[in-house]
Coordinates of C-alpha atoms and ligand atoms in Angstrom, one line a residue:
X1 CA 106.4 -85.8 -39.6
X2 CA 109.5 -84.6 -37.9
X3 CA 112.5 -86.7 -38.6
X4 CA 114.9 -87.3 -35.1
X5 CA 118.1 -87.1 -35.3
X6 CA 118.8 -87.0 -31.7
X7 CA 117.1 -88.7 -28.2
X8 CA 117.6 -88.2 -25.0
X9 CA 116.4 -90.8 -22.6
X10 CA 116.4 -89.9 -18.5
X11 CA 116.9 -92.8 -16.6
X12 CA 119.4 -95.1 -17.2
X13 CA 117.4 -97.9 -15.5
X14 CA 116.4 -101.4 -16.4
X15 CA 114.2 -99.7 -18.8
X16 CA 115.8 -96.7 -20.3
X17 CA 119.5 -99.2 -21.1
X18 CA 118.2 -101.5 -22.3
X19 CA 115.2 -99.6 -24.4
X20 CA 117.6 -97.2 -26.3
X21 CA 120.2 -99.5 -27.4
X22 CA 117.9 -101.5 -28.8
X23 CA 116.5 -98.3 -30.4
X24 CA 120.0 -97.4 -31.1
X25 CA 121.5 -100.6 -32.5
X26 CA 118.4 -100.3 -35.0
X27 CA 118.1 -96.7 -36.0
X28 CA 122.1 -96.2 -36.5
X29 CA 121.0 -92.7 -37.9
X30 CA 119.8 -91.6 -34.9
X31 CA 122.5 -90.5 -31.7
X32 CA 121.4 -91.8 -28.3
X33 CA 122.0 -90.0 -25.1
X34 CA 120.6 -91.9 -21.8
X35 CA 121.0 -89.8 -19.1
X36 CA 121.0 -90.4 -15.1
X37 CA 121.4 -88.5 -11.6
X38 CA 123.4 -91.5 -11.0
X39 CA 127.1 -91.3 -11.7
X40 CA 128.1 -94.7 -10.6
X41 CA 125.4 -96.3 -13.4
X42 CA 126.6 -94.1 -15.6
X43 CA 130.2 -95.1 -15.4
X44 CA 129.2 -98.9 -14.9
X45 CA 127.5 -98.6 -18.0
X46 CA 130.4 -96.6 -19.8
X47 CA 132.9 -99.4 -18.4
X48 CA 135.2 -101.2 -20.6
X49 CA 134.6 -104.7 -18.7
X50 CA 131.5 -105.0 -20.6
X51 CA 130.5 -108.1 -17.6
X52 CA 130.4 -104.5 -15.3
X53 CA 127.4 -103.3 -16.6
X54 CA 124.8 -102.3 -14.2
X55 CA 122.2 -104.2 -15.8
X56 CA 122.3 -108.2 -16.2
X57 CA 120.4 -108.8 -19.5
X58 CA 121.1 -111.9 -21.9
X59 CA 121.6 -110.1 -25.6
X60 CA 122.3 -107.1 -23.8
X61 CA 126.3 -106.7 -23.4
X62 CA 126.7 -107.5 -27.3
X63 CA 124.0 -104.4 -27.9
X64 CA 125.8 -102.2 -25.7
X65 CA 129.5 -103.2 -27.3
X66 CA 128.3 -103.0 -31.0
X67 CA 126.7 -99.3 -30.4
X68 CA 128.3 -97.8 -27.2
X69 CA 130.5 -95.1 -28.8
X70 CA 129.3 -95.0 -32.2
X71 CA 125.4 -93.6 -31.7
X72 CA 124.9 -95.2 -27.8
X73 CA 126.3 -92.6 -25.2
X74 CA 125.7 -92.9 -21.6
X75 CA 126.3 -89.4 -19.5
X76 CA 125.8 -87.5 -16.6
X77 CA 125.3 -84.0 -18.5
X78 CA 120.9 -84.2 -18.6
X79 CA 120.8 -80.3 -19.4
X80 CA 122.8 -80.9 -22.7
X81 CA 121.5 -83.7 -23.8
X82 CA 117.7 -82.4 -23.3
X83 CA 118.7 -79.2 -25.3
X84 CA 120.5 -81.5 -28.6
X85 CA 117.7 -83.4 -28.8
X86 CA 114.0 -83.3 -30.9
X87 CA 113.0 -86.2 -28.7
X88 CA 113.0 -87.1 -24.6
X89 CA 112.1 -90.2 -23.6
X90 CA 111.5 -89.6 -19.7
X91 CA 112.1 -93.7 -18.1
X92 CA 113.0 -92.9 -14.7
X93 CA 111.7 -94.5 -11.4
X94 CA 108.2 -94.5 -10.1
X95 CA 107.9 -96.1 -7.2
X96 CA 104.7 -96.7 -4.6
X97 CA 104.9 -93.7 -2.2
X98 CA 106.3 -93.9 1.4
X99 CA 105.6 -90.5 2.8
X100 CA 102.4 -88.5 3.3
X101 CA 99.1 -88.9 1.0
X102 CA 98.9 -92.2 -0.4
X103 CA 101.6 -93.5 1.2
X104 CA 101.8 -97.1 0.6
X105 CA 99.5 -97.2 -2.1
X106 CA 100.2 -94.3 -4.9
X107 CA 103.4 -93.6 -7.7
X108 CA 105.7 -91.4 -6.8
X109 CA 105.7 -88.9 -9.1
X110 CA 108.7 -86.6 -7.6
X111 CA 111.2 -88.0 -10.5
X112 CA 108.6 -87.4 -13.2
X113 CA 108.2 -83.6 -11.9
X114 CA 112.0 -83.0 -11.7
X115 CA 112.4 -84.1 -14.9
X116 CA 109.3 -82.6 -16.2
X117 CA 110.6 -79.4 -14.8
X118 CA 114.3 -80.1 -15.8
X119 CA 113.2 -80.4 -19.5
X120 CA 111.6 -76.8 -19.4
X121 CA 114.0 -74.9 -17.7
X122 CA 116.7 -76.0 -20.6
X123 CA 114.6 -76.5 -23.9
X124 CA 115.4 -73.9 -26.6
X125 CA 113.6 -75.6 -29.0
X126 CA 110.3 -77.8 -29.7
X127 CA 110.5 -81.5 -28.3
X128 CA 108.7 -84.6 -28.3
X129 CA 108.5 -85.9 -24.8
X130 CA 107.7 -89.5 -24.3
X131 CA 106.5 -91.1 -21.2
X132 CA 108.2 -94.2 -21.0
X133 CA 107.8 -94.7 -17.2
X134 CA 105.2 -96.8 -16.0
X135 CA 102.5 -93.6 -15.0
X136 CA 98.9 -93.4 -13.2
X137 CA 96.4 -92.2 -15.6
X138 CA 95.9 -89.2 -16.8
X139 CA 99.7 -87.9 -15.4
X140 CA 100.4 -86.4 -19.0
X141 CA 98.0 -83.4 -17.7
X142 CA 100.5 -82.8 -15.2
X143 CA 103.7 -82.4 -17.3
X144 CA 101.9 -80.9 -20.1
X145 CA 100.9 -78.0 -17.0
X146 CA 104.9 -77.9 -16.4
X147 CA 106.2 -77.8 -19.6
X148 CA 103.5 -75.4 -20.8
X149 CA 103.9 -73.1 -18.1
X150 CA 107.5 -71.9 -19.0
X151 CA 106.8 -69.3 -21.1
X152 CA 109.8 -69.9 -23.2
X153 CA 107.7 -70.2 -26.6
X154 CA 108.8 -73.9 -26.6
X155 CA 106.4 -76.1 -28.3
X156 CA 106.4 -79.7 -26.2
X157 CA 104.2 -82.4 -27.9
X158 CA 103.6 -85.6 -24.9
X159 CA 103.2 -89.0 -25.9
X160 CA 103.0 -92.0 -23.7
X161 CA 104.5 -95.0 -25.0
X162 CA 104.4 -97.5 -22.2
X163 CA 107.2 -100.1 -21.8
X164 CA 106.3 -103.8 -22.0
X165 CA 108.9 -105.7 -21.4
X166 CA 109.9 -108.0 -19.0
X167 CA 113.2 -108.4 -17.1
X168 CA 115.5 -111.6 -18.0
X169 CA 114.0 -111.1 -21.4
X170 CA 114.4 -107.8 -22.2
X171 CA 116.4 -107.8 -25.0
X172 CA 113.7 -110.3 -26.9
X173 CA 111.2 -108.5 -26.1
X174 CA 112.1 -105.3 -27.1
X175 CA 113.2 -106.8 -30.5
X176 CA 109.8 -108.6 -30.9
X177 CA 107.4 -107.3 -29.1
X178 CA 103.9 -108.4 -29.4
X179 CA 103.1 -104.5 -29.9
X180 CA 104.4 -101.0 -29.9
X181 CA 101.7 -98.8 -27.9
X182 CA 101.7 -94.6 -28.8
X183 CA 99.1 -93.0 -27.2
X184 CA 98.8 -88.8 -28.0
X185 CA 97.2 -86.0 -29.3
X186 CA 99.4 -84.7 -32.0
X187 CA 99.0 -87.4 -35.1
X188 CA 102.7 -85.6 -36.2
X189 CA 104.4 -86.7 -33.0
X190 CA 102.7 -89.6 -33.0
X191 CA 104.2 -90.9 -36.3
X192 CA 108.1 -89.7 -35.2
X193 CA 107.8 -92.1 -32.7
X194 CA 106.2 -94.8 -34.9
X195 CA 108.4 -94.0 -37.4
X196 CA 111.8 -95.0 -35.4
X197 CA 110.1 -98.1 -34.0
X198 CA 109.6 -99.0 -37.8
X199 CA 113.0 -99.9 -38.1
X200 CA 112.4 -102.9 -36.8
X201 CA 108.5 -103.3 -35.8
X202 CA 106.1 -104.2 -38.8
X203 CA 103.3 -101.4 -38.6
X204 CA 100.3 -103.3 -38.0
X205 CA 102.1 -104.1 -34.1
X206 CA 102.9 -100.1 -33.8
X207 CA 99.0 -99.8 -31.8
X208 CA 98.0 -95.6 -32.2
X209 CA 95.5 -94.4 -29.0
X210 CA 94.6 -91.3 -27.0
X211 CA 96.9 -90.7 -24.1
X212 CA 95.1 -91.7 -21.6
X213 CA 94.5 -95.3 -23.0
X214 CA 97.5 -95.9 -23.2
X215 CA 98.6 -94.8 -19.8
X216 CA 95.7 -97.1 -18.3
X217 CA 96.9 -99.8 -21.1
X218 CA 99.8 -100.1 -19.4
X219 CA 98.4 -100.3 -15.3
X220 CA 95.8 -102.8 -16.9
X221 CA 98.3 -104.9 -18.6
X222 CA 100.3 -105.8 -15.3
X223 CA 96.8 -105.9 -13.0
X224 CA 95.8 -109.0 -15.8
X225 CA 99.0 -110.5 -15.5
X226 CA 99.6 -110.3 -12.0
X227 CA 95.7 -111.6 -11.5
X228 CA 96.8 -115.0 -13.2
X229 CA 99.6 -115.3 -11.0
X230 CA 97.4 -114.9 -8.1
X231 CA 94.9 -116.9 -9.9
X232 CA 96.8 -120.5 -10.3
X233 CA 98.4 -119.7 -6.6
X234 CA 95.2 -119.9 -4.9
X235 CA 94.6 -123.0 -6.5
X236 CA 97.8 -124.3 -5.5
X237 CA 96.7 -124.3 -1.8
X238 CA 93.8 -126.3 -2.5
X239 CA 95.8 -128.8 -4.6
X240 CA 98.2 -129.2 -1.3
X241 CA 95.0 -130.6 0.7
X242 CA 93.1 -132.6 -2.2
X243 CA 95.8 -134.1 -4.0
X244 CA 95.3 -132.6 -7.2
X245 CA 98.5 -131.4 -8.8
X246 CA 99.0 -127.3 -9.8
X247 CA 101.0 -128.3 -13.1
X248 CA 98.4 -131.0 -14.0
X249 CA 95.8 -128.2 -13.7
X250 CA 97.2 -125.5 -15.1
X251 CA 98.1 -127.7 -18.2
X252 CA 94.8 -128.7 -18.1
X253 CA 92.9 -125.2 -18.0
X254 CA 96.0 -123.8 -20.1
X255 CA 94.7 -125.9 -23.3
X256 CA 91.8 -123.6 -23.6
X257 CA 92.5 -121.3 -25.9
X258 CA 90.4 -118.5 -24.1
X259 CA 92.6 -119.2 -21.4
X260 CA 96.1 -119.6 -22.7
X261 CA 99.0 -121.6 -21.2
X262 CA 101.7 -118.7 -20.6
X263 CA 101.9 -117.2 -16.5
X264 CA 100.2 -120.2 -15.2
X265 CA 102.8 -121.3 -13.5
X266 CA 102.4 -121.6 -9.7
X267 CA 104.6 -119.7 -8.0
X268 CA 106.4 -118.6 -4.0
X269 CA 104.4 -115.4 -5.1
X270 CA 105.2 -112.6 -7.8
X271 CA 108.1 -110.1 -7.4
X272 CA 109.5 -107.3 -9.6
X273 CA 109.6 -103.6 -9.4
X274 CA 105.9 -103.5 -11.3
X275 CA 102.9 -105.7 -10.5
X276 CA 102.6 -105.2 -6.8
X277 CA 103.7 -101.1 -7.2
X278 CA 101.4 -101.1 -10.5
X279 CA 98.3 -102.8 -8.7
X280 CA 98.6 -100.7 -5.8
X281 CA 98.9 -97.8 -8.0
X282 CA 95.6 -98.9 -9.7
X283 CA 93.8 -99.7 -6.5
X284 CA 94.5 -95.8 -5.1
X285 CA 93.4 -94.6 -8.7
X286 CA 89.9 -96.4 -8.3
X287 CA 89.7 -95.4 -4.8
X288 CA 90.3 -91.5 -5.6
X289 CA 87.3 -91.5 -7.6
X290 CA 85.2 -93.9 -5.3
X291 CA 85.2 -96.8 -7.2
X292 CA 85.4 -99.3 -4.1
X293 CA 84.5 -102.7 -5.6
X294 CA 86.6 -101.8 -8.4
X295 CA 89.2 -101.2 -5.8
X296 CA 88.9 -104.1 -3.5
X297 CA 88.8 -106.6 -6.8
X298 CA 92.0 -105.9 -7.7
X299 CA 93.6 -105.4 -4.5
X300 CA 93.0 -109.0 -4.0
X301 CA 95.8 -110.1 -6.1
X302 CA 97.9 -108.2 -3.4
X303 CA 96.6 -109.9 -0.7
X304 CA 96.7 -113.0 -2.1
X305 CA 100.0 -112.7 -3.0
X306 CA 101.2 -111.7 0.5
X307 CA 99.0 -115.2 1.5
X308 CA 101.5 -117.3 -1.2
X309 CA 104.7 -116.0 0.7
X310 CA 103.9 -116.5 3.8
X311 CA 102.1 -119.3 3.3
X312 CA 105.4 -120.8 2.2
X313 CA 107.4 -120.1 5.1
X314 CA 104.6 -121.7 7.5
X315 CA 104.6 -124.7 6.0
X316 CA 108.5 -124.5 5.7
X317 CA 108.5 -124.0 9.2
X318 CA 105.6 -126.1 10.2
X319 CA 107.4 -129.2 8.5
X320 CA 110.6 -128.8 10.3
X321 CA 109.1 -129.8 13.4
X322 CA 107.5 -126.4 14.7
X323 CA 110.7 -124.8 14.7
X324 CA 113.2 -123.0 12.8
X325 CA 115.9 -121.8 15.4
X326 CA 119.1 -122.1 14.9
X327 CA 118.6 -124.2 11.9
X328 CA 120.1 -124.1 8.6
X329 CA 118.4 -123.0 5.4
X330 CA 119.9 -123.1 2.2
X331 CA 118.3 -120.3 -0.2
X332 CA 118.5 -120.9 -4.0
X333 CA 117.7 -117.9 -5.5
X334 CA 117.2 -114.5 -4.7
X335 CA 116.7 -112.7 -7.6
X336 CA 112.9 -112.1 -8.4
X337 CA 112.9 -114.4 -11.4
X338 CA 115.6 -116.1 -13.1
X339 CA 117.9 -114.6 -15.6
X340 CA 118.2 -111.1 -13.6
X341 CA 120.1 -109.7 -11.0
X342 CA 117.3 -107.7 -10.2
X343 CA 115.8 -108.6 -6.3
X344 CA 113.3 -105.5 -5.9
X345 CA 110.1 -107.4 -4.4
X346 CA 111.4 -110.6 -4.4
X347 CA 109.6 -113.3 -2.4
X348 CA 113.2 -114.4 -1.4
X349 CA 113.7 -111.2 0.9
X350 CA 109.7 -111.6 2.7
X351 CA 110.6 -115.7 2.9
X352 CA 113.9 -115.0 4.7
X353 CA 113.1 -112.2 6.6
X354 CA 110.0 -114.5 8.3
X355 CA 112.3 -116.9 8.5
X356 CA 115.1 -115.2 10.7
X357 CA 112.4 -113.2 12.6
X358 CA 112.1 -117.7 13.7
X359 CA 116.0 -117.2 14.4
X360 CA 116.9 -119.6 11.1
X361 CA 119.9 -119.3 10.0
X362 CA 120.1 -118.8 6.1
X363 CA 122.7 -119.1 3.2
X364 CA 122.2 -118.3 0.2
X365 CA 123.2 -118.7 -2.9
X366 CA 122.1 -116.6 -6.6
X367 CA 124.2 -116.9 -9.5
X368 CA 123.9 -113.1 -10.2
X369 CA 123.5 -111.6 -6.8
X370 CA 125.8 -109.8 -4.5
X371 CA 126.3 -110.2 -0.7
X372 CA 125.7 -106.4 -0.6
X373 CA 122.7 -106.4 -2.3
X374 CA 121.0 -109.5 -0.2
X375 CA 121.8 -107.6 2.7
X376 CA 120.4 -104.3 1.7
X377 CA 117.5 -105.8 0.3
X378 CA 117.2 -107.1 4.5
X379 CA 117.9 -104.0 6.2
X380 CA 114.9 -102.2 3.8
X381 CA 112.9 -104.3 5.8
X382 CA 113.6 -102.4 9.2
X383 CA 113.0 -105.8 11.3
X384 CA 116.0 -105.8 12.8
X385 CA 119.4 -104.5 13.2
X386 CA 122.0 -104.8 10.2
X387 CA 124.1 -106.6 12.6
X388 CA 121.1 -109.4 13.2
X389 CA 120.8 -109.7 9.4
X390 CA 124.2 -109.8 9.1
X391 CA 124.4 -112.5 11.6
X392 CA 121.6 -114.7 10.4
X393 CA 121.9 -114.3 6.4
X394 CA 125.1 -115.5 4.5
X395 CA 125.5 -115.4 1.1
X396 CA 127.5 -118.5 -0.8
X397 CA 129.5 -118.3 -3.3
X398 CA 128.9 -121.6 -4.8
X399 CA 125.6 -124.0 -4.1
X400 CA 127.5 -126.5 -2.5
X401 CA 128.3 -124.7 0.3
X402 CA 124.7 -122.4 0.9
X403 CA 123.3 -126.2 1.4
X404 CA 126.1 -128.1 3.1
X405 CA 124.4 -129.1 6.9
X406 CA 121.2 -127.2 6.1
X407 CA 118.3 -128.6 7.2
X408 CA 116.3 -127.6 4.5
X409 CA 116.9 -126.1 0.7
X410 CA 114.1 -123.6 0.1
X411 CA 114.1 -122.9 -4.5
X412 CA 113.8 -119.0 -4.6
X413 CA 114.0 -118.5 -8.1
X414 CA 113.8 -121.2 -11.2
X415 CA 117.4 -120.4 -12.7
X416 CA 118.2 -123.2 -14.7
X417 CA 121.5 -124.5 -12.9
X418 CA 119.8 -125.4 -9.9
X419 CA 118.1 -128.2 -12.0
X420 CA 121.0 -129.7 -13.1
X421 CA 123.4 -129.7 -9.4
X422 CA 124.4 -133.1 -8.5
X423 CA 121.5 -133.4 -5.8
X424 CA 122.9 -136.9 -4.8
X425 CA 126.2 -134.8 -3.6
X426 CA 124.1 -132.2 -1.8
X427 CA 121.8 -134.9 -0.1
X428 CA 124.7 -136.4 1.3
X429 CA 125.7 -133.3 2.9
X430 CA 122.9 -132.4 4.5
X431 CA 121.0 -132.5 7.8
X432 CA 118.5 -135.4 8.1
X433 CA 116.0 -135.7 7.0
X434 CA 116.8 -133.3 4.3
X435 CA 113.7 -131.2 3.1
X436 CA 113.9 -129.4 -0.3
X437 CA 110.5 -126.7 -0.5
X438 CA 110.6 -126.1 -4.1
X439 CA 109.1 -122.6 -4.0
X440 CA 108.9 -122.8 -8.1
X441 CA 108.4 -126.2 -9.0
X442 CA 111.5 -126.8 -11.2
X443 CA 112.4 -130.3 -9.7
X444 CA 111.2 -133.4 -10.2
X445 CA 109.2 -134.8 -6.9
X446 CA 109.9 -138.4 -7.6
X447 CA 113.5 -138.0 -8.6
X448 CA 114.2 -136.2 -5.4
X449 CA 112.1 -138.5 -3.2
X450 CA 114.0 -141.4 -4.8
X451 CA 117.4 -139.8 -3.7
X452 CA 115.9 -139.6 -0.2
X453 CA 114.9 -135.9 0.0
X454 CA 111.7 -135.2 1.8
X455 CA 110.4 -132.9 -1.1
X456 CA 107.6 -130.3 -0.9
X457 CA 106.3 -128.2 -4.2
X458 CA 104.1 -125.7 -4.5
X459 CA 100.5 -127.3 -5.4
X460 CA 101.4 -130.7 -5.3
Ligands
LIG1 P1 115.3 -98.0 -12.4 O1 115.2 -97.6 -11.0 O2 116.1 -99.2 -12.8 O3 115.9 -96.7 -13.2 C1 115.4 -95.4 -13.1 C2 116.7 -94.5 -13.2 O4 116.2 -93.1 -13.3 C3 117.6 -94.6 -12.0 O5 118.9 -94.9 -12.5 C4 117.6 -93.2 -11.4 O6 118.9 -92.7 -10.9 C5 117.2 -92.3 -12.6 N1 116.6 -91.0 -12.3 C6 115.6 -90.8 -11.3 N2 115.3 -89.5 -11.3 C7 116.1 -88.9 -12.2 C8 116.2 -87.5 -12.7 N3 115.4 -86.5 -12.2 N4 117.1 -87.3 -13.6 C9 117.9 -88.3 -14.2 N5 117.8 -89.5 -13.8 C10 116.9 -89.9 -12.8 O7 113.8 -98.1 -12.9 P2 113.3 -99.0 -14.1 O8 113.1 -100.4 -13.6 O9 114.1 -98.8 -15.3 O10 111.8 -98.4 -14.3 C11 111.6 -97.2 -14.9 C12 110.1 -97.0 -15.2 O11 109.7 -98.0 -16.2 C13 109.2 -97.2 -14.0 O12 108.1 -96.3 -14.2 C14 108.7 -98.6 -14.2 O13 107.4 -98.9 -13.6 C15 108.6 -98.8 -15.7 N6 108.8 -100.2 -16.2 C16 109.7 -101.0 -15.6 C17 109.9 -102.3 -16.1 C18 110.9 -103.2 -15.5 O14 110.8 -104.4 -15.9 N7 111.8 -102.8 -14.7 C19 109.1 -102.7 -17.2 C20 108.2 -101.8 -17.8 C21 108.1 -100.5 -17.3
LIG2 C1 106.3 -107.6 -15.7 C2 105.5 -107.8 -17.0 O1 105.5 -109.1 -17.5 C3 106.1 -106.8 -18.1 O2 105.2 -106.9 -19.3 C4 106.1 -105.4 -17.6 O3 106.6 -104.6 -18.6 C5 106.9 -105.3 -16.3 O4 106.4 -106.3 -15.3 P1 108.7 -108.6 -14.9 O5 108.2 -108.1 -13.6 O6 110.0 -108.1 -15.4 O7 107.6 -108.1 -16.0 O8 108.7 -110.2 -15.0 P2 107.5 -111.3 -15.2 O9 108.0 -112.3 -16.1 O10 106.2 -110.7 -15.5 O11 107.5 -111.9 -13.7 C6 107.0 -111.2 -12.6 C7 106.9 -112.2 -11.4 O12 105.9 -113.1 -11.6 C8 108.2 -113.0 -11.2 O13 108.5 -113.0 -9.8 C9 107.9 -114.3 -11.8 O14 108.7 -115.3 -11.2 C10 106.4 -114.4 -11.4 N1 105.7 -115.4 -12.3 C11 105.6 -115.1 -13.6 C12 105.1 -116.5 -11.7 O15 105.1 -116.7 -10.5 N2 104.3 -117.3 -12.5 C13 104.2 -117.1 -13.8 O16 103.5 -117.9 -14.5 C14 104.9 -116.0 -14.4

């Protein structure tokens, strides 16, 4: 086994930050470089004003300050960090396609070749190269072609070892994670990795398979996730028109072990970076070699996802009389779950953007995101002109004001605070009849109804 004295991670992403200083803060033997095109995340991350950092994690700040400096570095220099450095973990962005074959539907795969290709124009030496990127199966072929094509006498040995962890708690996850998964052909390389996730991973979680199990591990993984999601949401619908309640059921279902309580909880509809770009990725896999029902199964939880969102603005709109125009609605929430100041395919930017398209007016209000980034998240869309969105969307600074004369408070996201705002306060200062649609369930229907809210949840 090769003992590493030096990483390099490209991609200094949700994944690659907070992976490596976790790696970092329990290997202090080991220097860690994470690497990025991006010089502004590079500085944000290299920032004094440890509050700056471009990544909102709980845990995470007190990582970054106890290692930064010491065996954490953050830098823009890729070539010399690849060429210092036994091991590269590549964690940089795959997103779904928007161009040419498999446009809507594939990973992009661009990022993975330039670093693929950066990695064996500069490599002196032999190197571990880790997949830590979320990748269709069977895409270690691919770099092993590039890397093995150089004819620099190199040796590269390719692992993947798929990331788990979910945003908002990153940092516990990474630090106790239900398992490690290495998947590769060279037992050596293999046990370098396993042996730095030893630090602080018992053995019998570190999971050794062939590479190509452990890339569809990962794709799999999500699709199952995801599929409850979409699961307890269709339920919810029927719940609206039978009077059975979604948390009743899911309790109820939940308490079978075979089953399992966790991500039953009725939802606006999933968001993130990965289930909807994973389970499309999936979907164009199984289509590529002709596996149609395979295909259309899991492409379901798409569509029924898509239902959940707009099915949420309907009723929204439905309930206000037909029409939305030039009314109010306050927006708590806008990150894709709570505890993040990630938004990338929140339900918050498809429930707004419906919404406005009905000439709404909407404020809103996130503890952890920017006016900017609401906006860009908008003008993405294409729907209309940054001056429209610009006109119809205002962000808050404080709650208070997002709801004050709204017509209607729409929950986004289930962060914590909103359950604890004095709701007699923001009754008063609202349009009546004041509708809250609680789009995650987080308040209590007959407390709300009591203070005179007309209160819609999902599935109840
Ligand atoms: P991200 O967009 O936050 O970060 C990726 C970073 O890579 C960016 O900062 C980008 O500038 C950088 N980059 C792109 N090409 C580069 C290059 N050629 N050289 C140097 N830097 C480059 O993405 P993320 O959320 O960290 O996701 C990374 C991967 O991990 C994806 O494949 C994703 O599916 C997977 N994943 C994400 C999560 C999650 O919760 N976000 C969880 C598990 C797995
Ligand atoms: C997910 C996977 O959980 C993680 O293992 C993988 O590495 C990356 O993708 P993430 O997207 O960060 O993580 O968050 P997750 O907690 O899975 O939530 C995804 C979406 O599903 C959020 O919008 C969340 O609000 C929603 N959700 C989750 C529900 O609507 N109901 C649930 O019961 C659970």
């Amino acid at each position: 086994m090769k003992l590493i004295k030096n990483i390099c991670c490209i991609g200094a992403g949700y994944v690659g930050g907070p992976t490596m200083a976790v790696i970092a803060k329990n290997n202090p033997h080991i220097n860690v470089t994470i690497v990025d095109i991006n010089a502004d995340r590079i500085a944000a991350w290299n920032d004094e004003d440890l509050s700056k950092l471009p990544i909102y994690e709980p845990g995470l700040a007190d990582i970054v300050k106890e290692t930064r400096g010491k065996n954490l570095f953050f830098s823009t220099d890729i070539d010399t960090a690849i060429d210092t450095s036994e091991m590269i973990f590549i964690s940089v962005n795959t997103p779904t396609k928007t161009y040419g074959k498999g446009k809507g539907m594939a990973a992009d795969l661009k990022y993975i070749e330039l670093c693929a290709r950066n990695i064996a124009d500069v490599a002196k030496t032999d190197k571990i190269v880790v997949e830590k990127s979320t990748l269709p199966v069977r895409t270690a072929e691919a770099i092993k072609s590039i890397l093995h094509n150089t004819g620099n006498h190199v040796k590269f040995d390719i692992l993947s070892n798929p990331e788990f962890l979910a945003e908002g708690t990153a940092v516990e996850d990474l630090l106790s994670p239900d398992r490690v998964l290495i998947g590769g052909e060279s037992e050596e390389a293999i046990e370098s990795l396993a042996n730095i996730y030893r630090s602080w991973v018992s053995p019998e979680k570190i999971l050794k398979t062939n590479l190509w199990s452990s890339e569809l591990s990962k794709l799999t993984a999500n699709a199952f996730l995801a599929q409850r999601i979409s699961s307890i949401n269709a339920i919810s619908e029927l719940c609206e028109l039978t009077e059975a309640n979604i948390n009743e059921v899911a309790k109820a279902i939940g308490m079978d072990s075979r089953i399992g309580s966790k991500f039953l909880k009725a939802s606006v509809g999933f968001g993130g970076s990965c289930f909807q770009k994973d389970i499309l990725n999936l979907v164009y896999i199984a289509r590529s070699y002709n596996l149609h029902a395979v295909a259309d199964y899991w492409e379901q939880v798409i569509i029924m996802n898509d239902h959940q969102k707009r099915r949420f603005s309907d009723r929204l709109i439905k309930t206000l009389y037909n029409t939305v125009s030039g009314k109010k609605i306050g927006f708590l929430g806008w990150a894709f779950k709570k505890d993040t100041n990630d938004t990338r395919e929140s339900a918050a930017i498809y429930v707004a953007d419906h919404l406005v398209s009905e000439q709404a007016h909407i404020a809103v209000y996130d503890p952890k995101v920017s006016a900017v980034k609401v906006q860009t998240d908008l003008n993405y869309l294409n729907s209309r002109s940054e001056e429209d969105n610009l006109k119809h969307v205002v962000t808050a600074t404080n709650p208070y004001d997002a709801l004050k004369d709204a017509h209607a408070v729409a929950i986004m996201t289930e962060w914590d605070e909103f359950k604890t705002y004095d709701w007699h306060k923001i009754y008063t200062h609202m349009k009546k009849p004041a509708f809250i649609f609680d789009g995650r369930n987080i308040l209590d229907k007959h407390t709300m109804e009591t203070i005179g809210f007309e209160y819609y949840a999902i599935g109840q």
